[in-house]
Coordinates of C-alpha atoms in Angstrom, one line a residue:
X1 CA 0.1 0.0 0.0
X2 CA 1.2 3.4 -0.8
X3 CA 2.5 5.9 1.8
X4 CA 1.9 9.6 2.3
X5 CA 4.7 12.1 2.6
X6 CA 6.1 12.4 6.2
X7 CA 4.4 15.8 6.7
X8 CA 1.1 14.9 5.6
X9 CA 1.2 11.6 7.7
X10 CA 2.3 13.6 10.9
X11 CA -0.7 16.0 10.4
X12 CA -3.2 13.1 10.3
X13 CA -1.6 10.7 12.7
X14 CA -3.0 11.2 16.1
X15 CA -5.9 13.2 14.9
X16 CA -8.9 11.6 16.6
X17 CA -12.4 11.9 15.5
X18 CA -14.3 14.8 17.2
X19 CA -18.0 15.6 16.4
X20 CA -19.4 19.0 16.4
X21 CA -23.3 19.1 17.0
X22 CA -25.9 21.5 17.9
X23 CA -24.3 22.7 21.1
X24 CA -21.2 23.9 19.0
X25 CA -23.3 25.8 16.5
X26 CA -23.3 29.2 18.2
X27 CA -19.6 29.3 18.4
X28 CA -18.9 28.0 14.9
X29 CA -21.4 30.4 13.1
X30 CA -19.9 33.3 15.1
X31 CA -16.6 32.3 13.5
X32 CA -18.4 32.3 10.2
X33 CA -19.4 36.1 10.9
X34 CA -23.2 35.6 11.4
X35 CA -24.9 38.2 13.4
X36 CA -26.9 37.0 16.5
X37 CA -30.3 37.0 14.9
X38 CA -29.1 34.9 12.1
X39 CA -27.3 32.6 14.6
X40 CA -30.5 32.1 16.3
X41 CA -32.4 31.3 13.0
X42 CA -29.6 28.6 12.2
X43 CA -30.0 27.1 15.5
X44 CA -33.8 27.1 14.9
X45 CA -33.4 25.2 11.8
X46 CA -31.1 22.8 13.5
X47 CA -33.8 21.8 15.8
X48 CA -35.9 20.5 12.6
X49 CA -33.0 19.1 10.5
X50 CA -29.9 17.3 11.6
X51 CA -26.6 19.0 12.1
X52 CA -23.4 17.2 12.6
X53 CA -19.7 17.8 11.4
X54 CA -16.3 17.0 12.6
X55 CA -12.9 18.5 13.2
X56 CA -11.5 17.4 9.8
X57 CA -14.2 19.2 7.9
X58 CA -13.9 22.2 10.1
X59 CA -10.1 22.5 10.0
X60 CA -9.2 21.0 6.7
X61 CA -12.1 21.7 4.3
X62 CA -13.8 24.8 5.2
X63 CA -12.3 28.2 4.2
X64 CA -13.4 30.3 7.0
X65 CA -12.4 33.5 5.3
X66 CA -14.9 32.7 2.6
X67 CA -17.8 31.6 5.2
X68 CA -20.7 31.6 5.1
X69 CA -20.3 31.5 1.3
X70 CA -17.8 28.8 1.2
X71 CA -19.4 25.8 -0.4
X72 CA -18.2 23.3 2.1
X73 CA -19.5 25.4 4.9
X74 CA -22.9 25.5 3.1
X75 CA -22.5 21.7 2.6
X76 CA -22.7 21.1 6.4
X77 CA -23.9 24.0 8.2
X78 CA -27.7 24.7 8.3
X79 CA -28.8 27.9 6.6
X80 CA -31.2 30.4 8.3
X81 CA -33.6 30.3 5.3
X82 CA -33.6 26.6 4.5
X83 CA -37.1 26.3 5.8
X84 CA -40.2 28.5 5.6
X85 CA -39.9 31.7 7.6
X86 CA -42.8 31.2 9.7
X87 CA -41.5 27.8 10.9
X88 CA -38.1 29.3 11.6
X89 CA -39.7 32.2 13.7
X90 CA -41.7 29.7 15.7
X91 CA -38.8 27.6 16.7
X92 CA -36.7 30.6 17.3
X93 CA -39.5 32.2 19.5
X94 CA -39.4 28.8 21.5
X95 CA -35.7 29.0 21.8
X96 CA -35.7 32.3 23.1
X97 CA -38.3 31.6 25.8
X98 CA -36.3 28.8 27.0
X99 CA -38.8 25.9 25.9
X100 CA -38.3 22.5 27.1
X101 CA -36.7 19.8 24.7
X102 CA -40.0 18.2 24.7
X103 CA -41.7 21.4 23.5
X104 CA -39.1 22.1 21.0
X105 CA -39.4 18.4 19.7
X106 CA -43.1 18.5 19.3
X107 CA -42.9 21.7 17.2
X108 CA -40.0 20.3 15.2
X109 CA -42.0 17.0 14.5
X110 CA -45.1 19.0 13.1
X111 CA -42.6 20.7 10.7
X112 CA -40.8 17.3 9.7
X113 CA -44.2 15.8 9.0
X114 CA -44.4 18.3 6.1
X115 CA -41.1 17.6 4.6
X116 CA -41.8 14.1 3.2
X117 CA -39.4 12.2 5.3
X118 CA -39.4 9.1 3.3
X119 CA -39.7 9.8 -0.6
X120 CA -40.1 7.6 -3.4
X121 CA -42.3 4.9 -1.6
X122 CA -39.4 3.8 0.7
X123 CA -41.5 2.7 3.5
X124 CA -44.7 1.5 1.7
X125 CA -43.3 0.0 -1.5
X126 CA -39.8 -1.1 -1.2
X127 CA -39.9 -3.2 2.1
X128 CA -39.7 -6.8 1.2
X129 CA -41.3 -9.7 3.1
X130 CA -40.2 -13.2 4.0
X131 CA -42.0 -16.3 3.2
X132 CA -44.1 -16.0 6.2
X133 CA -45.3 -12.5 5.0
X134 CA -43.3 -10.8 7.7
X135 CA -41.5 -7.5 6.5
X136 CA -37.6 -7.7 6.6
X137 CA -36.5 -4.6 8.8
X138 CA -33.6 -2.6 7.5
X139 CA -34.0 -3.9 3.8
X140 CA -35.3 -2.4 0.6
X141 CA -35.9 -4.1 -2.6
X142 CA -37.1 -1.6 -5.3
X143 CA -35.3 -3.0 -8.3
X144 CA -35.2 -6.7 -8.9
X145 CA -31.6 -7.3 -9.1
X146 CA -30.5 -4.8 -6.2
X147 CA -31.2 -5.0 -2.4
X148 CA -30.4 -2.1 -0.1
X149 CA -29.2 -2.9 3.3
X150 CA -29.4 -0.3 6.2
X151 CA -27.2 -1.9 9.1
X152 CA -28.5 -0.4 12.4
X153 CA -25.0 0.3 13.5
X154 CA -24.5 2.5 10.3
X155 CA -27.2 4.8 10.6
X156 CA -25.1 8.0 11.4
X157 CA -22.5 9.8 9.4
X158 CA -19.0 11.4 10.2
X159 CA -20.9 14.8 9.2
X160 CA -24.3 15.5 7.7
X161 CA -24.9 17.2 4.4
X162 CA -27.5 19.9 4.6
X163 CA -29.4 18.7 1.6
X164 CA -29.4 15.1 2.7
X165 CA -32.5 13.1 1.4
X166 CA -32.1 10.8 4.4
X167 CA -32.3 13.4 7.1
X168 CA -35.0 11.4 8.8
X169 CA -32.7 8.8 9.8
X170 CA -30.7 11.3 12.0
X171 CA -33.3 13.2 13.9
X172 CA -34.0 10.7 16.9
X173 CA -37.6 9.7 15.8
X174 CA -37.9 5.9 15.9
X175 CA -40.9 6.2 13.5
X176 CA -38.8 7.8 10.8
X177 CA -35.6 5.7 11.3
X178 CA -35.1 2.8 8.8
X179 CA -32.6 0.0 10.0
X180 CA -31.9 -3.6 10.3
X181 CA -32.0 -5.2 13.7
X182 CA -30.6 -8.6 12.8
X183 CA -28.2 -9.9 10.1
X184 CA -29.8 -13.4 9.5
X185 CA -33.1 -12.5 7.9
X186 CA -31.2 -10.0 5.5
X187 CA -29.0 -13.0 4.5
X188 CA -32.0 -15.5 4.4
X189 CA -33.9 -13.1 2.1
X190 CA -31.1 -12.4 -0.3
X191 CA -30.2 -16.2 -0.5
X192 CA -33.9 -17.1 -1.4
X193 CA -33.9 -14.6 -4.3
X194 CA -31.8 -15.6 -7.1
X195 CA -32.7 -12.6 -9.1
X196 CA -30.7 -10.3 -6.6
X197 CA -27.1 -9.9 -8.2
X198 CA -25.9 -7.1 -5.8
X199 CA -26.3 -5.4 -2.6
X200 CA -25.9 -1.9 -1.5
X201 CA -25.0 -1.2 2.0
X202 CA -26.3 2.4 2.8
X203 CA -27.6 4.5 5.8
X204 CA -26.4 6.9 7.1
X205 CA -22.9 5.7 6.3
X206 CA -21.7 2.0 6.6
X207 CA -18.3 3.3 7.0
X208 CA -19.1 4.7 10.4
X209 CA -19.0 1.1 11.6
X210 CA -15.9 -0.8 12.8
X211 CA -14.4 -3.4 10.7
X212 CA -15.6 -6.0 13.0
X213 CA -19.2 -5.0 12.7
X214 CA -19.0 -4.4 8.9
X215 CA -17.4 -7.9 8.4
X216 CA -20.4 -9.5 10.3
X217 CA -22.8 -8.0 7.6
X218 CA -20.4 -8.6 4.4
X219 CA -18.8 -12.0 5.0
X220 CA -22.0 -14.1 5.2
X221 CA -22.9 -12.8 1.8
X222 CA -19.8 -14.0 0.1
X223 CA -20.8 -17.6 -0.3
X224 CA -24.0 -16.7 -2.0
X225 CA -23.3 -17.8 -5.6
X226 CA -25.7 -15.7 -7.4
X227 CA -24.6 -12.6 -5.8
X228 CA -22.0 -10.9 -8.1
X229 CA -21.3 -7.5 -6.5
X230 CA -21.3 -5.8 -3.1
X231 CA -21.6 -2.0 -3.1
X232 CA -21.0 0.5 -0.2
X233 CA -22.4 3.8 -0.3
X234 CA -20.4 6.3 1.8
X235 CA -19.3 9.9 2.3
X236 CA -16.3 8.8 4.5
X237 CA -13.7 9.5 1.8
X238 CA -14.9 13.2 1.8
X239 CA -15.6 13.7 5.5
X240 CA -13.3 11.3 7.3
X241 CA -10.5 10.0 5.0
X242 CA -8.6 8.9 8.1
X243 CA -11.1 5.9 8.1
X244 CA -8.9 4.3 5.5
X245 CA -5.5 5.5 6.4
X246 CA -4.8 6.2 10.2
X247 CA -7.9 4.9 12.0
X248 CA -7.0 2.1 14.4
X249 CA -8.8 -0.4 12.1
X250 CA -8.0 1.1 8.8
X251 CA -5.7 -1.8 7.6
X252 CA -8.4 -4.2 8.8
X253 CA -11.0 -2.4 6.6
X254 CA -8.7 -2.8 3.5
X255 CA -8.1 -6.4 4.3
X256 CA -11.9 -6.9 4.5
X257 CA -12.2 -5.3 1.0
X258 CA -9.6 -7.6 -0.3
X259 CA -11.6 -10.5 1.0
X260 CA -14.4 -9.5 -0.9
X261 CA -12.4 -9.2 -4.1
X262 CA -10.8 -12.5 -3.5
X263 CA -14.2 -14.1 -3.1
X264 CA -14.7 -13.4 -6.8
X265 CA -17.3 -10.8 -6.2
X266 CA -16.9 -7.2 -7.4
X267 CA -16.5 -4.5 -4.8
X268 CA -18.0 -1.1 -5.7
X269 CA -17.1 1.7 -3.3
X270 CA -19.8 4.4 -4.1
X271 CA -18.1 7.6 -3.1
X272 CA -20.3 10.7 -2.5
X273 CA -18.3 13.8 -3.3
X274 CA -20.3 17.1 -3.7
X275 CA -17.3 19.5 -4.5
X276 CA -13.9 19.5 -5.8
X277 CA -12.7 21.1 -2.7
X278 CA -13.1 17.7 -0.8
X279 CA -10.4 16.1 -2.9
X280 CA -7.8 18.8 -2.2
X281 CA -6.1 17.1 1.2
X282 CA -3.5 14.8 0.5
X283 CA -4.9 12.3 3.0
X284 CA -8.1 11.7 1.0
X285 CA -6.0 11.2 -2.2
X286 CA -3.9 8.5 -0.2
X287 CA -7.4 6.9 1.0
X288 CA -8.3 6.6 -2.6
X289 CA -5.0 5.1 -3.4
X290 CA -5.4 2.4 -0.6
X291 CA -8.9 1.5 -1.4
X292 CA -8.1 1.1 -5.2
X293 CA -5.1 -1.1 -4.0
X294 CA -7.6 -3.6 -2.7
X295 CA -9.2 -4.2 -6.1
X296 CA -12.2 -2.4 -5.2
X297 CA -13.6 0.2 -7.9
X298 CA -14.5 3.6 -6.7
X299 CA -17.6 5.1 -8.5
X300 CA -18.3 8.9 -7.6
X301 CA -21.7 10.4 -7.3
X302 CA -23.6 13.4 -5.8
X303 CA -26.7 15.5 -6.2
X304 CA -26.7 18.9 -8.1
X305 CA -27.4 21.3 -5.3
X306 CA -28.2 25.1 -5.5
X307 CA -25.4 27.4 -4.0
X308 CA -23.0 24.5 -3.5
X309 CA -22.1 22.9 -6.9
X310 CA -24.6 24.5 -9.4
X311 CA -21.9 25.5 -12.0
X312 CA -20.6 23.5 -14.9
X313 CA -17.0 24.1 -14.2
X314 CA -17.5 22.7 -10.7
X315 CA -18.7 19.4 -12.0
X316 CA -16.0 19.4 -14.9
X317 CA -13.2 19.9 -12.4
X318 CA -14.7 17.3 -10.0
X319 CA -15.0 14.6 -12.6
X320 CA -11.6 15.4 -14.1
X321 CA -10.0 15.2 -10.7
X322 CA -11.7 12.0 -10.0
X323 CA -10.6 10.5 -13.2
X324 CA -7.1 11.6 -12.5
X325 CA -7.2 9.5 -9.2
X326 CA -8.5 6.5 -10.9
X327 CA -12.2 6.7 -9.8
X328 CA -15.0 6.5 -12.1
X329 CA -17.7 9.5 -12.5
X330 CA -21.0 7.7 -12.0
X331 CA -24.1 10.1 -11.3
X332 CA -25.2 13.5 -11.1
X333 CA -28.4 13.3 -9.1
X334 CA -31.3 15.8 -8.9
X335 CA -32.2 16.8 -5.4
X336 CA -34.9 14.7 -4.1
X337 CA -38.3 15.7 -3.2
X338 CA -37.7 15.6 0.6
X339 CA -36.5 18.1 3.4
X340 CA -35.5 21.5 2.2
X341 CA -35.8 20.5 -1.6
X342 CA -37.3 24.0 -2.4
X343 CA -34.1 25.7 -1.1
X344 CA -31.6 23.5 -2.7
X345 CA -33.1 22.1 -5.9
X346 CA -32.0 23.3 -9.4
X347 CA -34.7 23.3 -12.1
X348 CA -34.4 20.5 -14.6
X349 CA -33.9 22.6 -17.6
X350 CA -31.0 24.4 -15.8
X351 CA -29.8 21.1 -14.4
X352 CA -29.6 19.7 -17.9
X353 CA -27.4 22.7 -19.1
X354 CA -25.1 22.4 -16.2
X355 CA -24.6 18.6 -17.0
X356 CA -24.1 19.2 -20.7
X357 CA -21.8 22.2 -20.3
X358 CA -19.6 20.1 -18.0
X359 CA -20.0 16.7 -19.9
X360 CA -18.8 18.2 -23.2
X361 CA -15.5 19.4 -21.7
X362 CA -14.3 16.1 -20.3
X363 CA -12.8 13.1 -22.1
X364 CA -14.6 10.0 -23.0
X365 CA -13.2 8.2 -19.9
X366 CA -15.1 10.6 -17.7
X367 CA -18.4 10.3 -19.8
X368 CA -19.2 7.3 -17.8
X369 CA -21.2 9.7 -15.7
X370 CA -25.1 9.8 -15.9
X371 CA -27.6 12.6 -15.3
X372 CA -29.3 14.5 -14.3
X373 CA -30.9 11.6 -12.7
X374 CA -34.2 11.6 -10.5
X375 CA -34.6 8.7 -8.1
X376 CA -38.3 8.7 -8.0
X377 CA -41.0 6.4 -7.2
X378 CA -41.3 4.7 -10.3
X379 CA -37.4 4.5 -10.9
X380 CA -34.3 6.5 -11.9
X381 CA -35.2 8.8 -14.5
X382 CA -32.6 10.7 -16.7
X383 CA -33.0 13.9 -18.4
X384 CA -31.6 13.3 -21.8
X385 CA -32.4 16.8 -23.1
X386 CA -34.7 19.4 -24.5
X387 CA -36.0 19.1 -28.0
X388 CA -38.8 20.5 -30.2
X389 CA -41.1 17.7 -31.9
X390 CA -44.0 18.5 -34.0
X391 CA -43.8 22.1 -32.9
X392 CA -43.8 21.2 -29.2
X393 CA -40.9 21.9 -26.8
X394 CA -40.4 18.8 -24.6
X395 CA -38.0 17.2 -22.2
X396 CA -36.6 14.0 -23.5
X397 CA -36.2 11.5 -20.7
X398 CA -35.6 7.6 -20.1
X399 CA -35.5 5.2 -17.2
X400 CA -32.0 4.2 -16.3
X401 CA -33.6 1.9 -13.8
X402 CA -37.3 1.2 -13.1
X403 CA -39.5 -0.6 -10.7
X404 CA -41.2 -2.3 -13.8
X405 CA -38.1 -3.4 -15.7
X406 CA -40.0 -3.1 -19.1
X407 CA -39.7 0.6 -18.8
X408 CA -35.8 0.6 -18.7
X409 CA -34.0 2.4 -21.6
X410 CA -37.5 3.4 -23.2
X411 CA -37.5 7.3 -24.0
X412 CA -40.6 9.2 -23.1
X413 CA -41.6 12.9 -23.3
X414 CA -42.7 15.7 -20.9
X415 CA -44.0 19.1 -21.6
X416 CA -41.1 21.6 -21.2
X417 CA -41.3 23.5 -17.9
X418 CA -38.6 25.9 -17.0
X419 CA -39.8 25.9 -13.3
X420 CA -40.1 22.1 -12.9
X421 CA -37.6 20.5 -10.5
X422 CA -38.8 17.1 -10.0
X423 CA -40.5 14.3 -12.1
X424 CA -44.0 15.0 -10.5
X425 CA -43.9 18.5 -11.7
X426 CA -43.8 17.4 -15.2
X427 CA -47.0 16.7 -17.5
X428 CA -47.0 14.3 -20.6
X429 CA -46.3 15.8 -23.9
X430 CA -47.2 15.3 -27.6
X431 CA -50.8 14.4 -26.9
X432 CA -50.2 11.8 -24.4
X433 CA -52.7 11.4 -21.5
X434 CA -50.3 9.8 -18.9
X435 CA -46.8 8.8 -18.4
X436 CA -45.5 5.2 -19.1
X437 CA -45.7 4.2 -15.5
X438 CA -49.2 5.5 -14.9
X439 CA -52.6 4.0 -15.4
X440 CA -54.4 5.5 -18.4
X441 CA -57.1 7.0 -16.2
X442 CA -54.7 8.5 -13.6
X443 CA -54.7 12.0 -15.1
X444 CA -58.3 12.3 -16.1

């Protein structure tokens, strides 16, 4: 395995993980130059949506001279206007009045209920059942060949993104949390479904777990013959690369990755990078080298987020940097219809222009990336472009993945709408009365 320079290694060695949470917000937002009233508004938002960051992000990634406009600052710190003004004022008034945690949580829960905590039918449509008709906690099976696993020990992160579509996992409400309780039912389900060719460990962040816990989930899967690939969805490379370099069990984690590859299965490391600045520190580059050295393939993905990465040159730089370090650009996502979507979403027409203008400036090796893609209830829908057909301006779209496999790869059309930011904002075009996944009478 490769070795960092002595200076970089000295900087990271001995650095212990330190989390910053709500109780540190006033100190940190003061450092960002926010006045008292705005700091209170930020604290109000953080009563509703989760806040967590860490010493590496604070010390190495954020340019405090540029805060609060710095993109990494905006990536992890709540913004005063992320929620409706009336909601923020209501919580701020409770904070001023010294309301109890019970009162604050009750008010926050009322606001959360309006934020679509589990989009795309995650709770109602995606949870599979065993032969005895019992649901399998912590498992989602939306697409026939892919199962998502939510290990209970991995339902937090090294830091939280302000736009996270799984924010409901982190707010302390058991009714909103989605996680496995036992390993055996997960393995039993996958073993009994030969159509499942790959699993995705997700969360939260599976890489928050120790190697010993992660191995308990992964190792039982290695002798399931029909399983071809194991995927790990994680933000750890960006938020805590020490996980793969200097953490006490970093080498054990890499040996586990080697074991997966040696078993004959593909290990896909689904790395979440939101901005080129996350790749600057040498320790993250070393972490990438070490992971790739195990035989794992690192694929990179992120949503397009207003005020953080909504410029073509940002994505071009990010994809070129990832390619330079041996990673595979994979997805540009559209911000999901949950949480503060109205604040962070970029209209689909603008998203397509950003994608196209970045895509045309990278080599074919980086054109593995797909997008802008919406992970909606019927499936992953890609915006392929804007066209004029028979005198009508339309969006051209197709399913990359679908709940109904027959829809995959088939183009369909929607009326052009410069304000639309999600699939369900769109209407059928060219005389169609419904979209391909809808019943003919659904729009009458």
